mmCIF file of C-alpha atoms in Angstrom:
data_model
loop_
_atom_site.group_PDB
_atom_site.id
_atom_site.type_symbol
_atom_site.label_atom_id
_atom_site.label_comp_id
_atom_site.label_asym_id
_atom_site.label_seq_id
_atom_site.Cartn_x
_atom_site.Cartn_y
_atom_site.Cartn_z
ATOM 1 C CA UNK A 1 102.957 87.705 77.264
ATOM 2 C CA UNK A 2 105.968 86.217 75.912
ATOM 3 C CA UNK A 3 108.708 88.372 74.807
ATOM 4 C CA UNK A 4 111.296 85.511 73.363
ATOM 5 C CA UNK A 5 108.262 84.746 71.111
ATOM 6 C CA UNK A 6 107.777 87.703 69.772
ATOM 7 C CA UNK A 7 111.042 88.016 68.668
ATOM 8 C CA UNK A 8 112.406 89.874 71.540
ATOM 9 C CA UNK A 9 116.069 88.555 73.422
ATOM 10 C CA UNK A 10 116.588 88.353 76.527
ATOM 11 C CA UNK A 11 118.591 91.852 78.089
ATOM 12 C CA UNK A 12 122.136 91.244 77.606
ATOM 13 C CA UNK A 13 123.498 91.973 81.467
ATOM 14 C CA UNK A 14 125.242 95.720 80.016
ATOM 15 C CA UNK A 15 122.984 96.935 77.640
ATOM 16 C CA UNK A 16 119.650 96.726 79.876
ATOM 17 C CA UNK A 17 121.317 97.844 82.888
ATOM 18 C CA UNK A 18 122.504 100.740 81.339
ATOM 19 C CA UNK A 19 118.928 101.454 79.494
ATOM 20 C CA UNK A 20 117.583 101.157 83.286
ATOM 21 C CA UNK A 21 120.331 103.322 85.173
ATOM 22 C CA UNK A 22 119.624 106.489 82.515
ATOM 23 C CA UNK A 23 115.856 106.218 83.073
ATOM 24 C CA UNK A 24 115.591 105.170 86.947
ATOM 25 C CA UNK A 25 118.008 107.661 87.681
ATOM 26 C CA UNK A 26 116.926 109.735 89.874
ATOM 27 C CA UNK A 27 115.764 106.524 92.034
ATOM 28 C CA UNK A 28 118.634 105.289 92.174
ATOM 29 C CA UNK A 29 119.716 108.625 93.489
ATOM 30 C CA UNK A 30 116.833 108.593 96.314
ATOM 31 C CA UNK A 31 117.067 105.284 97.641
ATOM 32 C CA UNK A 32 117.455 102.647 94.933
ATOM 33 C CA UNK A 33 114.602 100.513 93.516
ATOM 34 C CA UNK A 34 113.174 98.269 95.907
ATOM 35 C CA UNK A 35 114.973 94.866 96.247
ATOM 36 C CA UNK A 36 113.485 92.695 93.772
ATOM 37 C CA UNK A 37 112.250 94.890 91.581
ATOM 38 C CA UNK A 38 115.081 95.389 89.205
ATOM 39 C CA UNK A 39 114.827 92.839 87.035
ATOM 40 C CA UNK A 40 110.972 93.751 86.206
ATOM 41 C CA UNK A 41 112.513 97.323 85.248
ATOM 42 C CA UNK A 42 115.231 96.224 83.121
ATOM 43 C CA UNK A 43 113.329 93.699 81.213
ATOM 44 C CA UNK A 44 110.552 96.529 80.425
ATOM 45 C CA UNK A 45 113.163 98.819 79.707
ATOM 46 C CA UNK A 46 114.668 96.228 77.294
ATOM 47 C CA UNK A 47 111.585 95.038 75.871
ATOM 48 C CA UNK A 48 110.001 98.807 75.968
ATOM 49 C CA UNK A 49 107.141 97.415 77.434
ATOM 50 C CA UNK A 50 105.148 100.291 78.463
ATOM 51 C CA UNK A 51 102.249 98.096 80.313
ATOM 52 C CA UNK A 52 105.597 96.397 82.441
ATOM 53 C CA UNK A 53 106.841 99.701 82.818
ATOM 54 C CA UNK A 54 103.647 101.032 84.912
ATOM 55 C CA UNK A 55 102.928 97.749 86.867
ATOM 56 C CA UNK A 56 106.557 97.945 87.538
ATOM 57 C CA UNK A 57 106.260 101.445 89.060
ATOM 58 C CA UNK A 58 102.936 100.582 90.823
ATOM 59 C CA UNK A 59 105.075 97.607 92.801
ATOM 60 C CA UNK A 60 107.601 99.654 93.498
ATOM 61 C CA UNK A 61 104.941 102.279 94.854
ATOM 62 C CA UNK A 62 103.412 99.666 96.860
ATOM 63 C CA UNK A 63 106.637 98.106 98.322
ATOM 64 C CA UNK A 64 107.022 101.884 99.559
ATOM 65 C CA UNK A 65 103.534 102.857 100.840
ATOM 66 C CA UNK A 66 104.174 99.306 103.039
ATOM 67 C CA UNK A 67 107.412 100.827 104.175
ATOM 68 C CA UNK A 68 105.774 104.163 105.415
ATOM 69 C CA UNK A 69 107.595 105.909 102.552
ATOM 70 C CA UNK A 70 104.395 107.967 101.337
ATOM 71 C CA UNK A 71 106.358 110.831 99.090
ATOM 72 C CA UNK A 72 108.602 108.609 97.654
ATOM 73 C CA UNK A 73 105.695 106.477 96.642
ATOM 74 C CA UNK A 74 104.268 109.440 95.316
ATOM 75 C CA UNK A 75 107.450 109.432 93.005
ATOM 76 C CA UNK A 76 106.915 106.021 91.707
ATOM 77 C CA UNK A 77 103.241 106.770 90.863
ATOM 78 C CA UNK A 78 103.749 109.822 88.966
ATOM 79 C CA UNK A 79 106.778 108.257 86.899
ATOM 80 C CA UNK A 80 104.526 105.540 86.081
ATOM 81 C CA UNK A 81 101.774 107.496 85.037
ATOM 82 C CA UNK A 82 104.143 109.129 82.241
ATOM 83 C CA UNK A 83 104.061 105.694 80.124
ATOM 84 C CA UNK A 84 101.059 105.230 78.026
ATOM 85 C CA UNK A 85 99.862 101.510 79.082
ATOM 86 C CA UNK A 86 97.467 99.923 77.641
ATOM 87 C CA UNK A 87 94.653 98.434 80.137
ATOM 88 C CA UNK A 88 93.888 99.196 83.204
ATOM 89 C CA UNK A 89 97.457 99.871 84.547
ATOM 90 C CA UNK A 90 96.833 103.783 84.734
ATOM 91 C CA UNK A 91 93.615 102.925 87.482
ATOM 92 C CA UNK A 92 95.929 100.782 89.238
ATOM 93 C CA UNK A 93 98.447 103.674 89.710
ATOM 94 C CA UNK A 94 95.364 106.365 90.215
ATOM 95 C CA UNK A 95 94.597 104.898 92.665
ATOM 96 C CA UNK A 96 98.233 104.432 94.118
ATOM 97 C CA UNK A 97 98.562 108.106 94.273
ATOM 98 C CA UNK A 98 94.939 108.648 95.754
ATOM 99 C CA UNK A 99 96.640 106.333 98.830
ATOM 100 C CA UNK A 100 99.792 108.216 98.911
ATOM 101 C CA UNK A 101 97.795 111.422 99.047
ATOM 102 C CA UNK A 102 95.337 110.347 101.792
ATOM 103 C CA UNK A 103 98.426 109.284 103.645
ATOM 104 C CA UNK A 104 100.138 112.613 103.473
ATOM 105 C CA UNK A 105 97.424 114.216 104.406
ATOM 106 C CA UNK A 106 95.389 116.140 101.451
ATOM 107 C CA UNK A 107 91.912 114.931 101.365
ATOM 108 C CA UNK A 108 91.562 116.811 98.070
ATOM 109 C CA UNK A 109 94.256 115.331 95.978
ATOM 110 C CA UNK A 110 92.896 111.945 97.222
ATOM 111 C CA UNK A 111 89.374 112.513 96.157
ATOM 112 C CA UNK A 112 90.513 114.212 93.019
ATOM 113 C CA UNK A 113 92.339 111.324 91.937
ATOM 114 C CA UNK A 114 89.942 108.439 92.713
ATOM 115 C CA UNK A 115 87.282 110.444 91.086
ATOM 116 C CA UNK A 116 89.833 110.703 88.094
ATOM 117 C CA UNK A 117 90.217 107.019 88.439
ATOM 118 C CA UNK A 118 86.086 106.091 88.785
ATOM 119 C CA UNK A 119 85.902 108.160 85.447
ATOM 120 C CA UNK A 120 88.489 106.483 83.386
ATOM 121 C CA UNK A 121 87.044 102.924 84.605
ATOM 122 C CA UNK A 122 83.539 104.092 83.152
ATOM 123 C CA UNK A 123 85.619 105.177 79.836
ATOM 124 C CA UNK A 124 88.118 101.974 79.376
ATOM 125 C CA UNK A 125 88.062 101.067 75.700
ATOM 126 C CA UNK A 126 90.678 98.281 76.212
ATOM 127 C CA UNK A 127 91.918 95.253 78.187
ATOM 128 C CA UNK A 128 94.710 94.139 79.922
ATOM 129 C CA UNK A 129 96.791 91.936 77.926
ATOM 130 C CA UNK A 130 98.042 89.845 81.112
ATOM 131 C CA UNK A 131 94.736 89.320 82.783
ATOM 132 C CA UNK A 132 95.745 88.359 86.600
ATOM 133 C CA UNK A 133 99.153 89.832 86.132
ATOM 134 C CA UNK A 134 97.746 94.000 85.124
ATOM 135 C CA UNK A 135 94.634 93.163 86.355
ATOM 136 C CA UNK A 136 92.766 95.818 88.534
ATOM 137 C CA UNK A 137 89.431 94.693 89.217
ATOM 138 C CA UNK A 138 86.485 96.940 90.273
ATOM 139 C CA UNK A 139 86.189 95.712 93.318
ATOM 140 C CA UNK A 140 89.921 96.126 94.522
ATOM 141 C CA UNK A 141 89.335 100.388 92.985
ATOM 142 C CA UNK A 142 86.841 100.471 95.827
ATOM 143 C CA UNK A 143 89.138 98.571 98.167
ATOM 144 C CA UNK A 144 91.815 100.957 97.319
ATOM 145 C CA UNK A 145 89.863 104.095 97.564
ATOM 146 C CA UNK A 146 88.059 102.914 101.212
ATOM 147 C CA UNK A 147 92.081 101.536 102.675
ATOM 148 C CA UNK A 148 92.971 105.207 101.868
ATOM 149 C CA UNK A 149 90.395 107.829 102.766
ATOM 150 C CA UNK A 150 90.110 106.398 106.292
ATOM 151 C CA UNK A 151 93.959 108.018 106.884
ATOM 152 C CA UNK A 152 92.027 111.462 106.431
ATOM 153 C CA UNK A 153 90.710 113.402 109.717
ATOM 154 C CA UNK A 154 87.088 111.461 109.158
ATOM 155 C CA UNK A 155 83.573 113.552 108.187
ATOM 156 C CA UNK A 156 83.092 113.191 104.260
ATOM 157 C CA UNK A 157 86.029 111.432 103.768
ATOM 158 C CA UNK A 158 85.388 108.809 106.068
ATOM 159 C CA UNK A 159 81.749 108.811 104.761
ATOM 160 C CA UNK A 160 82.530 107.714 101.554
ATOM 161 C CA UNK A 161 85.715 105.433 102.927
ATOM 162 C CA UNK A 162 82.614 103.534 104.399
ATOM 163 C CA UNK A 163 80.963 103.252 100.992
ATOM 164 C CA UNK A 164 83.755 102.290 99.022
ATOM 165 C CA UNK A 165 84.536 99.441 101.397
ATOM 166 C CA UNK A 166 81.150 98.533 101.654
ATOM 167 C CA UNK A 167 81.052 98.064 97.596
ATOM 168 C CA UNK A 168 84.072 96.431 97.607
ATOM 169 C CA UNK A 169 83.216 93.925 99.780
ATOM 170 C CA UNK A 170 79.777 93.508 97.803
ATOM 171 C CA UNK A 171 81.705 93.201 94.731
ATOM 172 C CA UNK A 172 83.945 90.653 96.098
ATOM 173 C CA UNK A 173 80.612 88.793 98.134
ATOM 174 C CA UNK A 174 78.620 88.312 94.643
ATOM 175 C CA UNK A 175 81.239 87.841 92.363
ATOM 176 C CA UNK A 176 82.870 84.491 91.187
ATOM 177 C CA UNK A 177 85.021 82.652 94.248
ATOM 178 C CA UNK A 178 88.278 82.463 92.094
ATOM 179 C CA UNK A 179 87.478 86.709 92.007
ATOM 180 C CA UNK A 180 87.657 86.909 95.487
ATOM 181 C CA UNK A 181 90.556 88.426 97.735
ATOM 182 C CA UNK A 182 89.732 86.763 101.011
ATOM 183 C CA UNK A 183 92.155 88.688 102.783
ATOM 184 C CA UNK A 184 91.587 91.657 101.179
ATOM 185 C CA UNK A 185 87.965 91.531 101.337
ATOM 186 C CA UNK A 186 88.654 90.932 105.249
ATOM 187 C CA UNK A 187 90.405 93.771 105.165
ATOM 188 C CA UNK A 188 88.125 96.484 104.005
ATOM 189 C CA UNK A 189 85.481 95.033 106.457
ATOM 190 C CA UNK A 190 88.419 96.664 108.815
ATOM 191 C CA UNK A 191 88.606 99.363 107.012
ATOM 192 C CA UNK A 192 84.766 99.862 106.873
ATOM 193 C CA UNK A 193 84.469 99.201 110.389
ATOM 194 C CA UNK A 194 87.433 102.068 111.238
ATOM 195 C CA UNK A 195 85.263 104.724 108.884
ATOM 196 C CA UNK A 196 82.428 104.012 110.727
ATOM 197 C CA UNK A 197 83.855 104.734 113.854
ATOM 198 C CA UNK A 198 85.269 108.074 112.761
ATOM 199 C CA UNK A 199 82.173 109.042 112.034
ATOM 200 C CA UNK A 200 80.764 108.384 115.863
ATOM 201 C CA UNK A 201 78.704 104.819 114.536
ATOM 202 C CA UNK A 202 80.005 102.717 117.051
ATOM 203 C CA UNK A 203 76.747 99.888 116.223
ATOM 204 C CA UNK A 204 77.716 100.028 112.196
ATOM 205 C CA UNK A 205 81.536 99.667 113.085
ATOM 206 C CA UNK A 206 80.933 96.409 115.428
ATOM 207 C CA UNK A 207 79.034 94.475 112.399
ATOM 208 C CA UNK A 208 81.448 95.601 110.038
ATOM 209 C CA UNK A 209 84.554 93.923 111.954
ATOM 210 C CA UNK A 210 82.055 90.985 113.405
ATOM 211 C CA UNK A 211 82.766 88.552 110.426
ATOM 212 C CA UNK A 212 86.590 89.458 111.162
ATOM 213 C CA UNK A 213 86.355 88.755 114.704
ATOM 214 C CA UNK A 214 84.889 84.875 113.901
ATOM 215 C CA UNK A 215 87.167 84.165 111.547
ATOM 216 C CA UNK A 216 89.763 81.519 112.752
ATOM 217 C CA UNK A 217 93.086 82.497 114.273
ATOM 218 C CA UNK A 218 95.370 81.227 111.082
ATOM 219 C CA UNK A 219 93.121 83.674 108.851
ATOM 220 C CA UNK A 220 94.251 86.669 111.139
ATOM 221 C CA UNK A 221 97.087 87.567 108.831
ATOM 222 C CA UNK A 222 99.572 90.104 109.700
ATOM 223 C CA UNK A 223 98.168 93.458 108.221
ATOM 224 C CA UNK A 224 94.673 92.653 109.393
ATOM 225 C CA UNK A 225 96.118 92.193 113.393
ATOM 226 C CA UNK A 226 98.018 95.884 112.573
ATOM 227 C CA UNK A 227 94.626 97.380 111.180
ATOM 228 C CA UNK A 228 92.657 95.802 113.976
ATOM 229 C CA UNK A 229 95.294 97.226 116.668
ATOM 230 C CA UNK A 230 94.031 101.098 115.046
ATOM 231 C CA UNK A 231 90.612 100.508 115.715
ATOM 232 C CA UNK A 232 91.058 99.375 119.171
ATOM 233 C CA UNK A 233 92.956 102.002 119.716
ATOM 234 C CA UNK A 234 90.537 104.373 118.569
ATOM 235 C CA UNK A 235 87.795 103.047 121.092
ATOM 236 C CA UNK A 236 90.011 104.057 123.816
ATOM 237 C CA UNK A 237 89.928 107.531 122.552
ATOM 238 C CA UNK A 238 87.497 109.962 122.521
ATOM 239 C CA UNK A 239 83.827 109.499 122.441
ATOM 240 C CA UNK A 240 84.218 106.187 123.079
ATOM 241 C CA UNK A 241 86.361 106.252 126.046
ATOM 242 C CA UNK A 242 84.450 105.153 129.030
ATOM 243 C CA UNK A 243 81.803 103.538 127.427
ATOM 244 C CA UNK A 244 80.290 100.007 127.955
ATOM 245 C CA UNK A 245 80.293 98.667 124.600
ATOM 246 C CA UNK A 246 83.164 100.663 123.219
ATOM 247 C CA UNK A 247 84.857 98.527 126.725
ATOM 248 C CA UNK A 248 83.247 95.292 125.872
ATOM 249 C CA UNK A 249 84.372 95.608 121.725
ATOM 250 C CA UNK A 250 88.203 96.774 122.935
ATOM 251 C CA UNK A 251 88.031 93.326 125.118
ATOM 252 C CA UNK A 252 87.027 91.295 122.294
ATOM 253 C CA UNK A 253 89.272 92.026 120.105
ATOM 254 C CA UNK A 254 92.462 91.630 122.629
ATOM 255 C CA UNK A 255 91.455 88.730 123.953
ATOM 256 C CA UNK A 256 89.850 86.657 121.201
ATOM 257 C CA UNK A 257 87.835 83.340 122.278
ATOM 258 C CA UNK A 258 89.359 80.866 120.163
#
């Protein structure tokens, strides 16, 4: 997508920062777009890019949910659901808001929303004119809906967070290699493993998170250490407390034999 080609200038420094201020206004109010960010949002703004507009707002959404900021993620979704993108950009921020939701606590908005999402995949008439760029791939919807129902209190919702990470990682396992998210695919095995275990499957949870536990030390990125330090936790909590192989799985993944 090439805007100078289509006969679009570049944002003169005045005119597209004051066509961003008036819209991102109350933003700007809260906290201010999240650094890096603002040139995406003028540029869409100046090229009135709706399909920018809504990845832009999904970013900024993300950059928040990683900061802990869950309502004013909400914010971001919702604004970027009012532009009418082409693609798959309104999945993408579906399921944004399903994660925001699951993080604040209401399994129902959550469920509502990636059910809302599921549908509108089965009904997409159109593509993404950036594949790679808006792209939103089945198997990252399921990724997106297991990472967030496994912040709910467990039962159903963990139930089907154990499903959707399980198809995910499916999706990802049969699908073309340059398709594959290896860290995100590592991830929902995580996130699979942590449903499981709300849900009082201790055996289920240990094979989930087994193909995590091999994997070489410079593959143990960041975010999967943080989720791995949750589900640790968790076996030191109740029913597993006290018990052998809830003991022997806590050791494991502490002190990994590298």
């Amino acid at each position: 997508m090439c805007r100078r080609s289509c006969g679009v200038s570049p944002a003169s420094p005045t005119d597209a920062a004051a066509g961003a201020k008036t819209r991102d206004r109350k933003f700007v109010l809260r906290s201010g777009p999240p650094f890096g960010t603002e040139a995406a949002w003028t540029y869409a703004e100046h090229a009135g890019d709706n399909e920018l507009r809504a990845w832009t707002r999904g970013t900024q959404s993300l950059i928040a949910r990683f900061q802990g900021d869950y309502a004013h993620a909400l914010d971001y979704m919702r604004d970027g659901l009012r532009y009418k993108a082409g693609g798959i950009g309104r999945i993408r921020l579906l399921c944004g808001v399903a994660q925001c939701h699951a993080n604040l606590g209401d399994s129902t908005g959550a469920n509502r929303t990636l059910d809302l999402a599921q549908t509108e995949r089965e009904e997409l008439a159109s593509t993404d004119s950036v594949d790679g760029l808006f792209g939103f791939s089945v198997a990252r919807q399921h990724y997106y809906a297991g990472s967030s129902l496994i912040w709910l209190a467990g039962g159903t919702d963990a139930e089907r967070a154990a499903r959707e990470a399980g198809r995910a990682i499916a999706l990802w396992e049969e699908g073309p290699p340059e398709s594959r998210s290896l860290d995100d695919e590592a991830l929902a095995h995580v996130y699979q493993g942590t449903a499981f275990l709300q849900v009082g499957d201790l055996d289920s949870a240990t094979a989930a998170i087994r193909p995590i536990l091999d994997l070489p030390a410079d593959r143990q990125i960041s975010r999967i250490k943080k989720r791995l330090d949750r589900f640790a936790a968790m076996l030191r909590a109740e029913p597993y407390r006290g018990a052998s192989a809830a003991d022997d799985l806590y050791e494991e993944i502490r002190n990994p034999a590298r």
